[in-house]
Amino acid sequence: MTLATDELKKLGPQVLVFDDALSLARAAAEYVAALSAEPAIRRQRFTLALSGGSTPQQLFRILAQPPYSLTLPWNDMHVFWVDERCVPPEDEGSNYKHARDLWLSHVPLPRSHIHRIKGELGPPAAAEEYAAQLREFAEIEQDWPAFDLVLLGLGEDGHTASLFPGPVPIAELTETTLAVTARYQDRPANRVTLTPIVLNSARNLIFLVSGEAKAEALAAVLRDDADPVRWPAARIRPRRGLVTWMIDRAAASLLNR
Ligand code: 6PG
């Protein structure tokens, strides 16, 4: 017996644990393929928002190869990003560049279906321009798309997309996109992010989390009473969408204790 998607949604977030980062990436590729093939999900198009960071890079490499490069519904697929660093598209810090080099430049996705955040415009202008792109995909009663699938990562400090710990700007509750300045590791500090308004209206979200360094943040975020200011990934609680956490054993090491 299998559960229908609506029944799964009522159960809350699904947590799937894989042996290692490679099995996690392979399972995520299967998930993308299965979801994008479902006519009920796909309707006339399949909208996908990618996260940055290093974790999805293995997934991008897998999706660039057969069978996925041959079978994904490229003509119906529209690719966006959950966040971007404010650097030119050729910069090593660009989330767009990694997805393009590892995946999108190897598959027949129409160029006009790539909706990148133009980080080179600088934070406020890039945020405004991206909000305008989202409006072109607006759905009934909202100014943005209800993404069919959103891929998210998790920082060691509990951030996701570019929603970082600390005071939550009011604009996060009113705008679809936001200019953000945040220091994390050696990554570019000026960024643009989708806000929870958009992320929480997605139909499906997958968090990809790998490595022991994420274990503490993961355990904190998954608690029912997680503080959403300290652990921003806890702000992702979609109204109707299905959340799936795909994690490896190392990241899961502090769960269920
Ligand atoms: C970014 C992100 C960010 C990322 C996490 C995890 O642009 O940096 O979208 O939210 O997903 O920082 O990054 P790693 O996968 O590299 O650990």
Short mmCIF file of C-alpha atoms and ligand atoms in Angstrom, two decimals:
data_model
loop_
_atom_site.label_atom_id
_atom_site.label_comp_id
_atom_site.label_asym_id
_atom_site.label_seq_id
_atom_site.Cartn_x
_atom_site.Cartn_y
_atom_site.Cartn_z
CA MET A 1 0.00 0.00 0.00
CA THR A 2 1.29 3.47 -0.76
CA LEU A 3 0.24 6.84 0.60
CA ALA A 4 -1.13 9.52 -1.72
CA THR A 5 0.65 12.89 -1.70
CA ASP A 6 -2.20 14.56 0.23
CA GLU A 7 -2.01 11.90 2.93
CA LEU A 8 1.77 12.33 3.16
CA LYS A 9 1.38 16.09 3.59
CA LYS A 10 -0.80 15.55 6.66
CA LEU A 11 2.02 13.53 8.26
CA GLY A 12 4.39 16.53 8.28
CA PRO A 13 8.01 16.55 7.11
CA GLN A 14 9.44 13.29 5.84
CA VAL A 15 13.01 12.51 6.91
CA LEU A 16 14.92 10.10 4.67
CA VAL A 17 18.40 9.01 5.77
CA PHE A 18 20.98 7.76 3.24
CA ASP A 19 24.33 6.07 3.78
CA ASP A 20 26.38 8.85 2.24
CA ALA A 21 26.30 11.99 0.12
CA LEU A 22 26.34 10.08 -3.17
CA SER A 23 23.30 7.90 -2.36
CA LEU A 24 21.55 11.05 -1.19
CA ALA A 25 22.25 12.81 -4.51
CA ARG A 26 21.09 9.76 -6.49
CA ALA A 27 17.83 9.61 -4.55
CA ALA A 28 17.30 13.34 -5.06
CA ALA A 29 17.76 12.89 -8.82
CA GLU A 30 15.09 10.16 -8.80
CA TYR A 31 12.80 12.47 -6.84
CA VAL A 32 13.24 15.32 -9.34
CA ALA A 33 12.58 12.93 -12.23
CA ALA A 34 9.50 11.36 -10.63
CA LEU A 35 7.96 14.66 -9.64
CA SER A 36 8.57 16.35 -12.98
CA ALA A 37 6.97 13.37 -14.75
CA GLU A 38 3.75 13.51 -12.72
CA PRO A 39 1.14 15.18 -14.93
CA ALA A 40 -0.86 16.40 -11.92
CA ILE A 41 2.21 18.22 -10.60
CA ARG A 42 3.52 19.32 -13.94
CA ARG A 43 0.36 20.89 -15.40
CA GLN A 44 1.68 22.95 -18.33
CA ARG A 45 5.06 23.58 -16.77
CA PHE A 46 7.35 22.39 -14.00
CA THR A 47 8.90 25.17 -11.93
CA LEU A 48 12.02 24.32 -9.97
CA ALA A 49 14.03 26.57 -7.62
CA LEU A 50 17.66 25.54 -6.93
CA SER A 51 19.71 26.19 -3.85
CA GLY A 52 23.32 27.25 -3.95
CA GLY A 53 26.14 25.86 -1.85
CA SER A 54 28.15 22.71 -2.38
CA THR A 55 25.61 20.02 -1.39
CA PRO A 56 23.48 20.06 -4.58
CA GLN A 57 26.53 19.93 -6.86
CA GLN A 58 26.61 16.12 -6.97
CA LEU A 59 22.90 16.13 -7.84
CA PHE A 60 23.59 18.59 -10.69
CA ARG A 61 26.30 16.28 -12.08
CA ILE A 62 23.91 13.31 -12.01
CA LEU A 63 21.10 15.25 -13.70
CA ALA A 64 23.51 16.27 -16.47
CA GLN A 65 23.92 12.61 -17.50
CA PRO A 66 21.68 9.90 -18.94
CA PRO A 67 19.05 8.81 -18.18
CA TYR A 68 18.02 12.21 -16.77
CA SER A 69 19.60 14.32 -19.52
CA LEU A 70 17.47 12.41 -22.02
CA THR A 71 14.21 12.04 -20.13
CA LEU A 72 13.48 15.12 -18.02
CA PRO A 73 10.72 17.32 -19.54
CA TRP A 74 13.11 20.09 -20.57
CA ASN A 75 10.62 22.06 -22.67
CA ASP A 76 8.22 22.32 -19.73
CA MET A 77 10.83 22.99 -17.09
CA HIS A 78 11.62 26.49 -15.72
CA VAL A 79 14.61 26.87 -13.43
CA PHE A 80 14.95 29.56 -10.74
CA TRP A 81 17.19 29.98 -7.67
CA VAL A 82 16.29 30.28 -4.00
CA ASP A 83 19.16 32.71 -3.51
CA GLU A 84 22.20 34.23 -5.16
CA ARG A 85 25.39 35.94 -4.12
CA CYS A 86 25.82 39.44 -5.59
CA VAL A 87 28.69 38.66 -7.93
CA PRO A 88 28.88 38.45 -11.74
CA PRO A 89 27.58 35.22 -13.33
CA GLU A 90 31.12 34.10 -14.19
CA ASP A 91 32.38 34.47 -10.62
CA GLU A 92 33.23 31.30 -8.67
CA GLY A 93 30.87 32.52 -5.93
CA SER A 94 27.84 32.55 -8.28
CA ASN A 95 25.20 29.91 -7.56
CA TYR A 96 23.99 30.24 -11.14
CA LYS A 97 27.49 29.48 -12.48
CA HIS A 98 27.73 26.19 -10.58
CA ALA A 99 24.32 24.96 -11.75
CA ARG A 100 25.07 26.07 -15.31
CA ASP A 101 28.54 24.52 -15.52
CA LEU A 102 27.64 21.24 -13.81
CA TRP A 103 24.16 20.71 -15.21
CA LEU A 104 22.26 23.24 -17.29
CA SER A 105 24.85 23.71 -20.04
CA HIS A 106 24.79 19.93 -20.68
CA VAL A 107 21.04 19.50 -21.24
CA PRO A 108 18.49 20.81 -23.77
CA LEU A 109 16.76 23.23 -21.39
CA PRO A 110 15.69 26.28 -23.46
CA ARG A 111 17.82 29.27 -22.45
CA SER A 112 14.69 31.35 -21.94
CA HIS A 113 13.65 28.90 -19.21
CA ILE A 114 16.61 29.85 -17.02
CA HIS A 115 15.54 32.58 -14.57
CA ARG A 116 18.65 33.57 -12.69
CA ILE A 117 18.99 36.22 -10.02
CA LYS A 118 21.14 38.95 -11.57
CA GLY A 119 23.58 39.35 -8.67
CA GLU A 120 25.79 41.66 -10.71
CA LEU A 121 23.13 44.41 -10.45
CA GLY A 122 23.83 44.72 -6.71
CA PRO A 123 21.52 43.60 -3.88
CA PRO A 124 18.51 45.98 -4.01
CA ALA A 125 18.28 46.14 -7.82
CA ALA A 126 18.81 42.38 -8.21
CA ALA A 127 16.09 41.69 -5.62
CA GLU A 128 13.68 44.01 -7.45
CA GLU A 129 14.47 42.55 -10.86
CA TYR A 130 14.01 38.99 -9.55
CA ALA A 131 10.65 39.91 -7.98
CA ALA A 132 9.58 41.11 -11.45
CA GLN A 133 10.63 37.77 -12.98
CA LEU A 134 8.57 35.96 -10.33
CA ARG A 135 5.54 38.09 -11.19
CA GLU A 136 5.64 36.71 -14.73
CA PHE A 137 4.94 33.31 -13.18
CA ALA A 138 2.31 34.60 -10.76
CA GLU A 139 -0.56 32.33 -9.80
CA ILE A 140 -4.11 33.08 -8.70
CA GLU A 141 -4.14 35.50 -5.76
CA GLN A 142 -0.36 35.77 -5.47
CA ASP A 143 2.46 37.65 -7.19
CA TRP A 144 4.81 34.70 -7.49
CA PRO A 145 4.83 31.05 -8.60
CA ALA A 146 3.89 28.23 -6.22
CA PHE A 147 7.04 26.31 -7.14
CA ASP A 148 6.51 22.68 -8.03
CA LEU A 149 9.80 21.86 -6.37
CA VAL A 150 12.23 23.87 -4.24
CA LEU A 151 15.68 22.52 -3.34
CA LEU A 152 17.09 23.91 -0.12
CA GLY A 153 20.32 23.46 1.81
CA LEU A 154 21.13 23.95 5.47
CA GLY A 155 24.04 25.97 6.87
CA GLU A 156 25.93 24.95 9.98
CA ASP A 157 24.33 27.96 11.67
CA GLY A 158 20.82 26.87 10.66
CA HIS A 159 20.41 29.23 7.70
CA THR A 160 18.64 28.19 4.56
CA ALA A 161 18.57 30.05 1.23
CA SER A 162 19.93 33.42 2.47
CA LEU A 163 17.76 33.55 5.58
CA PHE A 164 20.33 33.90 8.36
CA PRO A 165 20.08 33.82 12.17
CA GLY A 166 19.40 37.18 13.77
CA PRO A 167 16.65 39.80 13.71
CA VAL A 168 14.06 39.11 11.02
CA PRO A 169 13.47 42.14 8.76
CA ILE A 170 9.82 43.16 8.45
CA ALA A 171 10.24 42.97 4.66
CA GLU A 172 10.57 39.20 5.02
CA LEU A 173 6.86 39.20 5.83
CA THR A 174 5.79 41.47 2.97
CA GLU A 175 8.19 40.99 0.03
CA THR A 176 8.91 38.02 -2.23
CA THR A 177 12.63 38.76 -2.53
CA LEU A 178 15.09 40.44 -0.21
CA ALA A 179 18.60 41.94 -0.32
CA VAL A 180 20.65 40.47 2.53
CA THR A 181 24.17 40.99 3.92
CA ALA A 182 25.55 38.04 5.88
CA ARG A 183 28.96 36.57 6.55
CA TYR A 184 29.17 32.78 6.27
CA GLN A 185 32.45 30.96 5.77
CA ASP A 186 34.39 32.66 2.98
CA ARG A 187 31.35 33.21 0.76
CA PRO A 188 30.27 36.55 -0.73
CA ALA A 189 28.33 38.51 1.89
CA ASN A 190 25.91 40.46 -0.32
CA ARG A 191 23.05 38.28 -1.40
CA VAL A 192 19.48 38.13 -2.66
CA THR A 193 17.05 35.56 -1.33
CA LEU A 194 13.50 34.36 -1.78
CA THR A 195 11.53 35.00 1.39
CA PRO A 196 9.46 32.46 3.33
CA ILE A 197 6.36 33.95 1.66
CA VAL A 198 7.46 32.33 -1.60
CA LEU A 199 9.20 29.27 -0.15
CA ASN A 200 6.21 28.38 2.01
CA SER A 201 3.84 28.43 -0.94
CA ALA A 202 5.85 25.74 -2.80
CA ARG A 203 4.14 22.46 -3.60
CA ASN A 204 7.20 20.37 -2.71
CA LEU A 205 10.46 21.19 -0.94
CA ILE A 206 13.52 19.04 -0.42
CA PHE A 207 16.25 19.91 2.04
CA LEU A 208 19.54 18.24 1.08
CA VAL A 209 21.83 17.96 4.09
CA SER A 210 25.13 16.14 4.24
CA GLY A 211 28.03 15.88 6.68
CA GLU A 212 28.61 15.83 10.41
CA ALA A 213 29.15 19.59 10.58
CA LYS A 214 25.39 20.01 9.93
CA ALA A 215 24.27 17.54 12.63
CA GLU A 216 23.66 20.08 15.40
CA ALA A 217 21.74 22.51 13.18
CA LEU A 218 19.69 19.70 11.69
CA ALA A 219 18.67 18.33 15.08
CA ALA A 220 17.72 21.85 16.25
CA VAL A 221 15.71 22.73 13.14
CA LEU A 222 13.73 19.49 13.21
CA ARG A 223 12.52 20.03 16.78
CA ASP A 224 8.82 20.96 16.89
CA ASP A 225 9.66 23.91 19.14
CA ALA A 226 12.68 25.14 17.12
CA ASP A 227 13.24 28.89 17.52
CA PRO A 228 12.78 30.28 13.99
CA VAL A 229 14.92 33.36 14.72
CA ARG A 230 17.92 31.32 15.91
CA TRP A 231 17.35 28.54 13.33
CA PRO A 232 15.99 30.18 10.15
CA ALA A 233 15.36 26.87 8.36
CA ALA A 234 12.57 26.39 10.92
CA ARG A 235 10.78 29.29 9.18
CA ILE A 236 10.10 26.90 6.32
CA ARG A 237 6.70 25.47 7.18
CA PRO A 238 4.72 25.32 3.93
CA ARG A 239 1.00 25.86 4.17
CA ARG A 240 0.14 23.00 1.83
CA GLY A 241 3.44 21.72 0.40
CA LEU A 242 5.26 18.52 1.19
CA VAL A 243 8.67 18.86 2.89
CA THR A 244 11.19 16.05 2.52
CA TRP A 245 14.52 16.08 4.34
CA MET A 246 17.09 14.01 2.46
CA ILE A 247 20.08 13.63 4.74
CA ASP A 248 23.08 11.38 5.09
CA ARG A 249 24.03 9.35 8.18
CA ALA A 250 26.70 11.83 9.24
CA ALA A 251 24.21 14.71 9.29
CA ALA A 252 21.66 12.51 11.07
CA SER A 253 24.06 11.57 13.88
CA LEU A 254 22.36 13.75 16.53
CA LEU A 255 18.75 12.87 15.67
CA ASN A 256 16.58 10.73 17.98
CA ARG A 257 18.70 11.12 21.07
C1 6PG B 1 24.03 29.73 -0.67
C2 6PG B 1 22.89 28.88 -0.26
C3 6PG B 1 22.88 28.38 1.13
C4 6PG B 1 23.41 26.95 1.15
C5 6PG B 1 23.88 26.58 2.53
C6 6PG B 1 24.49 25.19 2.58
O1 6PG B 1 23.89 30.45 -1.63
O2 6PG B 1 25.07 29.68 -0.02
O3 6PG B 1 21.82 28.68 -1.05
O4 6PG B 1 21.68 28.47 1.78
O5 6PG B 1 22.43 26.06 0.71
O6 6PG B 1 24.85 27.51 2.94
O7 6PG B 1 25.63 25.20 1.79
P1 6PG B 1 26.51 23.91 1.57
O8 6PG B 1 25.69 22.95 0.79
O9 6PG B 1 27.72 24.36 0.82
O10 6PG B 1 26.85 23.40 2.95
#
